Structure formats: C-alpha cells, structure tokens
Short mmCIF file of C-alpha atoms in Angstrom, two decimals:
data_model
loop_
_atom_site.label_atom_id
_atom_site.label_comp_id
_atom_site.label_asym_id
_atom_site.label_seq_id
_atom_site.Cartn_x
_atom_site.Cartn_y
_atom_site.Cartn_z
CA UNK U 1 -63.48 -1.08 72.81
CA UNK U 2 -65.17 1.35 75.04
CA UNK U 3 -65.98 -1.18 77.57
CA UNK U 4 -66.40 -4.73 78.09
CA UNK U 5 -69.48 -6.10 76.27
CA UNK U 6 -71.62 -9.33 76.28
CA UNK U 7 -73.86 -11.18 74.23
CA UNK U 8 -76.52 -11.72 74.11
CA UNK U 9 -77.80 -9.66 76.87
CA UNK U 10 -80.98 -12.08 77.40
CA UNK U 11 -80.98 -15.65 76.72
CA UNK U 12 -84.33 -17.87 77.17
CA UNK U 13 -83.59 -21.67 77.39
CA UNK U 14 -85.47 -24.43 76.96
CA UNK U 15 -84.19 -27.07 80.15
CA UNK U 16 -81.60 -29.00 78.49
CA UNK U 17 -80.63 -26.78 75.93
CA UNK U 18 -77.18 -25.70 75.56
CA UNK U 19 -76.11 -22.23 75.70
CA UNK U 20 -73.11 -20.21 74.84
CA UNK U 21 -72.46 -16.55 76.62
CA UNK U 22 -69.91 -14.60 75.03
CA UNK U 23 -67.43 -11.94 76.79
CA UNK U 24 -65.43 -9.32 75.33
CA UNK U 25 -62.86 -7.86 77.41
CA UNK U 26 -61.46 -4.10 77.38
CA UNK U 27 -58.45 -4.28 74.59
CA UNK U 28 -55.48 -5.25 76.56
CA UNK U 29 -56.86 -6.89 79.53
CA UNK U 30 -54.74 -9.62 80.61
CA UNK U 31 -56.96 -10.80 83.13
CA UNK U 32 -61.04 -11.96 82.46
CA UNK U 33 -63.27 -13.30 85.46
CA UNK U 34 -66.77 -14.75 85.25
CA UNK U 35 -69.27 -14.31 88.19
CA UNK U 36 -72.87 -15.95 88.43
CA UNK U 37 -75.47 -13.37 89.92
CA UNK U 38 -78.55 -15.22 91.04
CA UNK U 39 -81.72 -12.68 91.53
CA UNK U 40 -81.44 -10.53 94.80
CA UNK U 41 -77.89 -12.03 95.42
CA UNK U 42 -74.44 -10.82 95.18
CA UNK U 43 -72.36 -12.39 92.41
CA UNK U 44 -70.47 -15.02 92.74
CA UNK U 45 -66.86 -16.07 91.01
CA UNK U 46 -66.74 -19.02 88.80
CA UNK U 47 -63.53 -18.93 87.10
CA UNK U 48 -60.27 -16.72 85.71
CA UNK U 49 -58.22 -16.66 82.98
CA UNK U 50 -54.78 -14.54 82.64
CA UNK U 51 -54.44 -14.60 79.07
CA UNK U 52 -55.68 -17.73 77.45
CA UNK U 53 -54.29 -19.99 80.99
CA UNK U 54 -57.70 -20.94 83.04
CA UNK U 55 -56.17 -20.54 86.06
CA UNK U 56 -59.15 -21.13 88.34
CA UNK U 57 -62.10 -22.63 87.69
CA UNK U 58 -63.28 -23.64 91.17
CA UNK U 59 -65.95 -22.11 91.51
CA UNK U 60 -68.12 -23.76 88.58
CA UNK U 61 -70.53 -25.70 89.79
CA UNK U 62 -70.40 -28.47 88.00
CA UNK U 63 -68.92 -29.90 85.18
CA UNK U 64 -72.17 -28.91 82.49
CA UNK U 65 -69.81 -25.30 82.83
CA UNK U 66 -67.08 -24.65 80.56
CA UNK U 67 -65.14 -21.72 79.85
CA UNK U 68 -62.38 -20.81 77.56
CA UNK U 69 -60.54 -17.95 76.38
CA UNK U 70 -58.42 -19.08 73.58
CA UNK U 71 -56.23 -16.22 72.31
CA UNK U 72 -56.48 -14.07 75.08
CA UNK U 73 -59.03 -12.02 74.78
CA UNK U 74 -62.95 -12.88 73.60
CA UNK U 75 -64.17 -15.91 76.27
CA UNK U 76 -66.91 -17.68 75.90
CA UNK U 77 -69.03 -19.40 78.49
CA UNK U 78 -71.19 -22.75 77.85
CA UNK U 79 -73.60 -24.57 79.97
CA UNK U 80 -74.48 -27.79 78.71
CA UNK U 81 -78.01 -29.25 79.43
CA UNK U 82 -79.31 -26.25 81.30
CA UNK U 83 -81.26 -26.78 84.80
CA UNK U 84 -83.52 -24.26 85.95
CA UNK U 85 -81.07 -23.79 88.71
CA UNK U 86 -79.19 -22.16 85.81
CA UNK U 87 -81.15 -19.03 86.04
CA UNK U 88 -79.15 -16.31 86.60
CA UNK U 89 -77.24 -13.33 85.41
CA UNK U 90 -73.77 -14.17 83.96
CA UNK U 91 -71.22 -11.07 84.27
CA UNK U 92 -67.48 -10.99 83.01
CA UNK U 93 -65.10 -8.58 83.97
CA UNK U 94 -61.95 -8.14 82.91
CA UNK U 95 -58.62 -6.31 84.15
CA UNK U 96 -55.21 -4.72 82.51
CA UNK U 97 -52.90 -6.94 84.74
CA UNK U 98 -52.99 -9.70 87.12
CA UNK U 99 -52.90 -7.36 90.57
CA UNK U 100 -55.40 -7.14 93.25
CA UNK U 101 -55.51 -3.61 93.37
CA UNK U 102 -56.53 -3.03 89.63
CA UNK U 103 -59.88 -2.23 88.95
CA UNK U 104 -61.99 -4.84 87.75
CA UNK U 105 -63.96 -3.62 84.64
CA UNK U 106 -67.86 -5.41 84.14
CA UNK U 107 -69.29 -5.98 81.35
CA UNK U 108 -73.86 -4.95 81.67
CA UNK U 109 -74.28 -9.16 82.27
CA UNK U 110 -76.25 -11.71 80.21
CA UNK U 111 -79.70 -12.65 81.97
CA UNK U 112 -80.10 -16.29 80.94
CA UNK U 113 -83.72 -18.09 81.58
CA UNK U 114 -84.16 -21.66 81.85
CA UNK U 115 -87.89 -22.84 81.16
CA UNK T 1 -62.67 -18.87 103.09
CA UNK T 2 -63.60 -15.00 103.29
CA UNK T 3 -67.18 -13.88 103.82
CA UNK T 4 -68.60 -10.26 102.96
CA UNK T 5 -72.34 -9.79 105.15
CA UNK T 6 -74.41 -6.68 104.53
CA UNK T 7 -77.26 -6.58 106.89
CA UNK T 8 -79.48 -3.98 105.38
CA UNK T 9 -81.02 -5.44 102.16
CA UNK T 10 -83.01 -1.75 101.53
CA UNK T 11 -81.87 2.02 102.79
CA UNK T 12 -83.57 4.72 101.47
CA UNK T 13 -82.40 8.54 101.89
CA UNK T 14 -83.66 11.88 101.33
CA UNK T 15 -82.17 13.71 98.46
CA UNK T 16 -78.95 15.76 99.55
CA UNK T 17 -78.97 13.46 103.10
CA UNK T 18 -76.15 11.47 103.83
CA UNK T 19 -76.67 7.74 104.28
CA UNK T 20 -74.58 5.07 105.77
CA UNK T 21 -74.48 1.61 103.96
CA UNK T 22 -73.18 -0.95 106.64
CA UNK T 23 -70.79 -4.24 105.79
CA UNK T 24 -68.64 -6.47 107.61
CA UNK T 25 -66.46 -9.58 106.58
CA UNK T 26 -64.62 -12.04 108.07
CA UNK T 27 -61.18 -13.56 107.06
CA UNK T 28 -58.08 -14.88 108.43
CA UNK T 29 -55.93 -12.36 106.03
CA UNK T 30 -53.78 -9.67 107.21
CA UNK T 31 -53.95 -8.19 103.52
CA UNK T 32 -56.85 -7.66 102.01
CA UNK T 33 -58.46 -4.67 99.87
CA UNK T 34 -62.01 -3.87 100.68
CA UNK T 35 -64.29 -2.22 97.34
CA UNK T 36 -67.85 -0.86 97.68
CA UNK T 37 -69.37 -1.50 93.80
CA UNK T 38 -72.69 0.29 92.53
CA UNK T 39 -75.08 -1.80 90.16
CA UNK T 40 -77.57 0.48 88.87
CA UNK T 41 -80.87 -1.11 87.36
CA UNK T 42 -78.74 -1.39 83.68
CA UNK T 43 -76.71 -3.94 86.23
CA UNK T 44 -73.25 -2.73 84.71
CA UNK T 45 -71.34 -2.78 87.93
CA UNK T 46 -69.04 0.15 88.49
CA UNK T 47 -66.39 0.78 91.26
CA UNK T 48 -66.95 3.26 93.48
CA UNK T 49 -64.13 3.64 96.23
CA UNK T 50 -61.58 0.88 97.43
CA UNK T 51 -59.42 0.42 100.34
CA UNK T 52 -56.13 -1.09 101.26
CA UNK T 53 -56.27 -2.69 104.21
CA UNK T 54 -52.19 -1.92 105.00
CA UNK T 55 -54.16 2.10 105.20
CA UNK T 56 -55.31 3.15 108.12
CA UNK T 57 -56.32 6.16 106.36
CA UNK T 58 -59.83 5.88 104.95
CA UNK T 59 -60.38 6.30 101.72
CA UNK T 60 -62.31 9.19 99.76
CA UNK T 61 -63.52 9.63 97.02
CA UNK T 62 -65.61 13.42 96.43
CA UNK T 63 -69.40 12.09 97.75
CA UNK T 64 -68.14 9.10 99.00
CA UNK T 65 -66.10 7.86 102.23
CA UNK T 66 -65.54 4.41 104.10
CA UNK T 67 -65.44 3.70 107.49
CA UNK T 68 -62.82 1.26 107.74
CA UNK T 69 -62.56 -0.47 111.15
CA UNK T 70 -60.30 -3.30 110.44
CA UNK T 71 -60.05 -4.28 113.93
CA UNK T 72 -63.94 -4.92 113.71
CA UNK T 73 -63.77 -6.10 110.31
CA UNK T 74 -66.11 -3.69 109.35
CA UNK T 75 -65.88 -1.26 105.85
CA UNK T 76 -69.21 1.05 106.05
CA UNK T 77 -69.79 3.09 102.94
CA UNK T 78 -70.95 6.87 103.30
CA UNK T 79 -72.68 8.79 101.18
CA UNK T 80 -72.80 12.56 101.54
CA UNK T 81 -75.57 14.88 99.97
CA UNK T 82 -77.44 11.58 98.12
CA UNK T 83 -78.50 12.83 94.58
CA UNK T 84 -80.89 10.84 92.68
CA UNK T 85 -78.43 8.98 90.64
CA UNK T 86 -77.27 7.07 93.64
CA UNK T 87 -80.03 4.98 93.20
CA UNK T 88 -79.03 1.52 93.19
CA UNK T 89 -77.61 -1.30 94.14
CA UNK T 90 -74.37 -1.51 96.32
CA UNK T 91 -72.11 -4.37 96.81
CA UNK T 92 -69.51 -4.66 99.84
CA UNK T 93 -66.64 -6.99 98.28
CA UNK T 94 -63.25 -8.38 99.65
CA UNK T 95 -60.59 -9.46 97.73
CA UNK T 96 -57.23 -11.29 99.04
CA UNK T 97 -53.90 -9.31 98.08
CA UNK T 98 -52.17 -12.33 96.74
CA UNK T 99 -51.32 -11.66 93.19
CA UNK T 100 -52.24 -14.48 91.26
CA UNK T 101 -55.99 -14.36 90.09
CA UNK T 102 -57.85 -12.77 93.19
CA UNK T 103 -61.20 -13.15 92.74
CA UNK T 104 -63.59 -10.57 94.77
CA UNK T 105 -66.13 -11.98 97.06
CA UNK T 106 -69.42 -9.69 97.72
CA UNK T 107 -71.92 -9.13 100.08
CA UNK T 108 -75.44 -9.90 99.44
CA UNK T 109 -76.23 -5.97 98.60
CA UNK T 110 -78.02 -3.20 99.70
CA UNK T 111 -80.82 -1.73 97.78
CA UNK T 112 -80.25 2.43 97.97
CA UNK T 113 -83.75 4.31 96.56
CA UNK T 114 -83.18 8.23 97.05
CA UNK T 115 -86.41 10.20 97.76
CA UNK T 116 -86.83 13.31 96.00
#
C-alpha cells in the first residue's frame, strides 16, 4: 500500500474489555515497531518485530499487552482487561530493513478510550 | 538508558520568520542518529531531517536545518521562512546505531502554531 494504515482509528472501551489494534505495514517492510502516545506526551516504544521474530518487547508494560506479527507483515496489538491507564494513542511504524538509519514509516495511530 | 528533553512545550512564529525549536539528550553512546519528526493534528508522524552523529556537518534539508552540538548534546531544529503548514507538533528523537531493532526515543514535543 500507499502507506502504513491502522484500524480502527478510534476505539472506546468499556474497563475490562479486551481490545485488538491492527497494523499494516508498507509492502516489504521487514521491520514493524509499536509506540504508546499518551496525550501531550511523546511516544513511547513497546515492542519490534523483524519479520514475524518479536525481538523486543520490553517496553510493554505489563503482561495484559500482546503483540504478534505472524507472517511478517499485518501485526496486531491486544490489551487484555483494559485500565483506564490504557488511554492512549497506539502508533505502528514500520521500516524496509533492520538499520538505524532507515526511515521509520507511521501509520495516522489508533486513539483507544477506556471508560 | 538515553533521554531526549525539549524544554519549550509551545513556540509560535510569524509567517515567513524563522524559528528555533530547542532539544537536548543525554546518552553514553558515541553513535547515535538524532531525527526531528512533525505530527500534524491528523497525528501521522512524518520525518523531517536526521543526523548522523559520526557528521559534523549539519544536516539540511530546503526550510529546514539542525544545530548539532554533539559536544553539548544538543540537536536544535531551524525553521526558515515558517509557512502555515508548519503547524504542528515536533518531536526531538534519538536512536542508538546498533543494528538490531533500534527503537527511537523522543522528546516530550514542542507545539509550533504559525501566525498569519
């Protein structure tokens, strides 16, 4: 595609609800990143694939996060029993290789409520 | 770990003014690329120069320059004759040259409105 894209771009959760964010990456892209933006902040990294390998996921915060990414390209990100803590804008961005220096591509974000 | 600070949370420049968005970081890294990123209210985050910091030439990029004082740790974004589309959000980020998965780490932002 064009672009990476992510669905849904707005999510409203009920506190304890589980909710799945989906990524698609730019055709090719080896590597795929997820960041967590909380309002007014910067974002922040929570994992990275290269391919379908998770090779870092140290920066979910706890273990109600999952990610996977199972043939290499669409990921999908799932919170289990959402907190109101949870609140946030999710962004993926994804890459052609594995190499600092390559641009990392993001996708608009999906803005995810917990009530 | 790395840190990225921005101290200015809001600038605001006249149109076809030149504004300076400030940023520092701190690491124990000798190689490191530095990246100023623009999130516009549609919050797709685009890249809008980079650095390497083996350069001690700074970078360009038409409208846009850095500052980079890596002595100081500091990588200060400049934007030259502000049009209303630089509206936005900018983000100062760092990320490590090692190869494997190198995540970037940003600032907290700084808020750009242009005044017509």
């Amino acid at each position: 595609g064009a672009g990476v894209s992510q669905s849904p771009r707005y999510k409203v959760a009920k506190r304890g609800q589980d909710v799945a964010l989906r990524c698609d990456p730019i055709s090719g892209h080896v590597s795929l990143f997820w960041y967590q933006q909380a309002l007014g902040q910067g974002p922040e990294f929570l994992t990275y694939f290269q391919n379908e390998a998770q090779l870092d996921k140290s920066g979910l915060p706890s273990d109600r996060f999952f990610a996977e990414r199972p043939e290499g390209s669409v990921s999908t990100l799932k919170i289990q029993r959402t907190q109101q803590e949870d609140s946030a804008v999710y962004l993926c961005a994804s890459s052609f290789w594995d190499n600092p220096l390559e641009t990392q591509y993001f996708g608009p974000g999906t803005r995810l409520l917990v009530l | 770990a790395q840190t990225v600070t921005q101290s200015q949370p809001e600038m605001s420049v006249q149109e076809a003014e030149t504004v300076t968005l400030s940023c520092t970081y701190d690491t124990s890294e000798s190689d490191y690329y530095l990246f100023w990123y623009k999130q516009p209210p549609s919050r797709q985050m685009i890249l809008v120069i980079r650095q390497e910091a083996y350069k001690q030439q700074n970078a360009t990029e038409n409208r846009f320059s850095v500052n980079f004082q890596k002595a100081a740790k500091s990588f200060s974004l400049k934007i030259s004759d502000s049009q209303l589309g630089d509206a936005a959000m900018y983000f100062c980020a760092y990320r490590s040259a090692r190869t494997s998965g190198s995540r970037l780490t940003f600032g907290e932002g700084t808020q750009l409105t242009v005044n017509p």
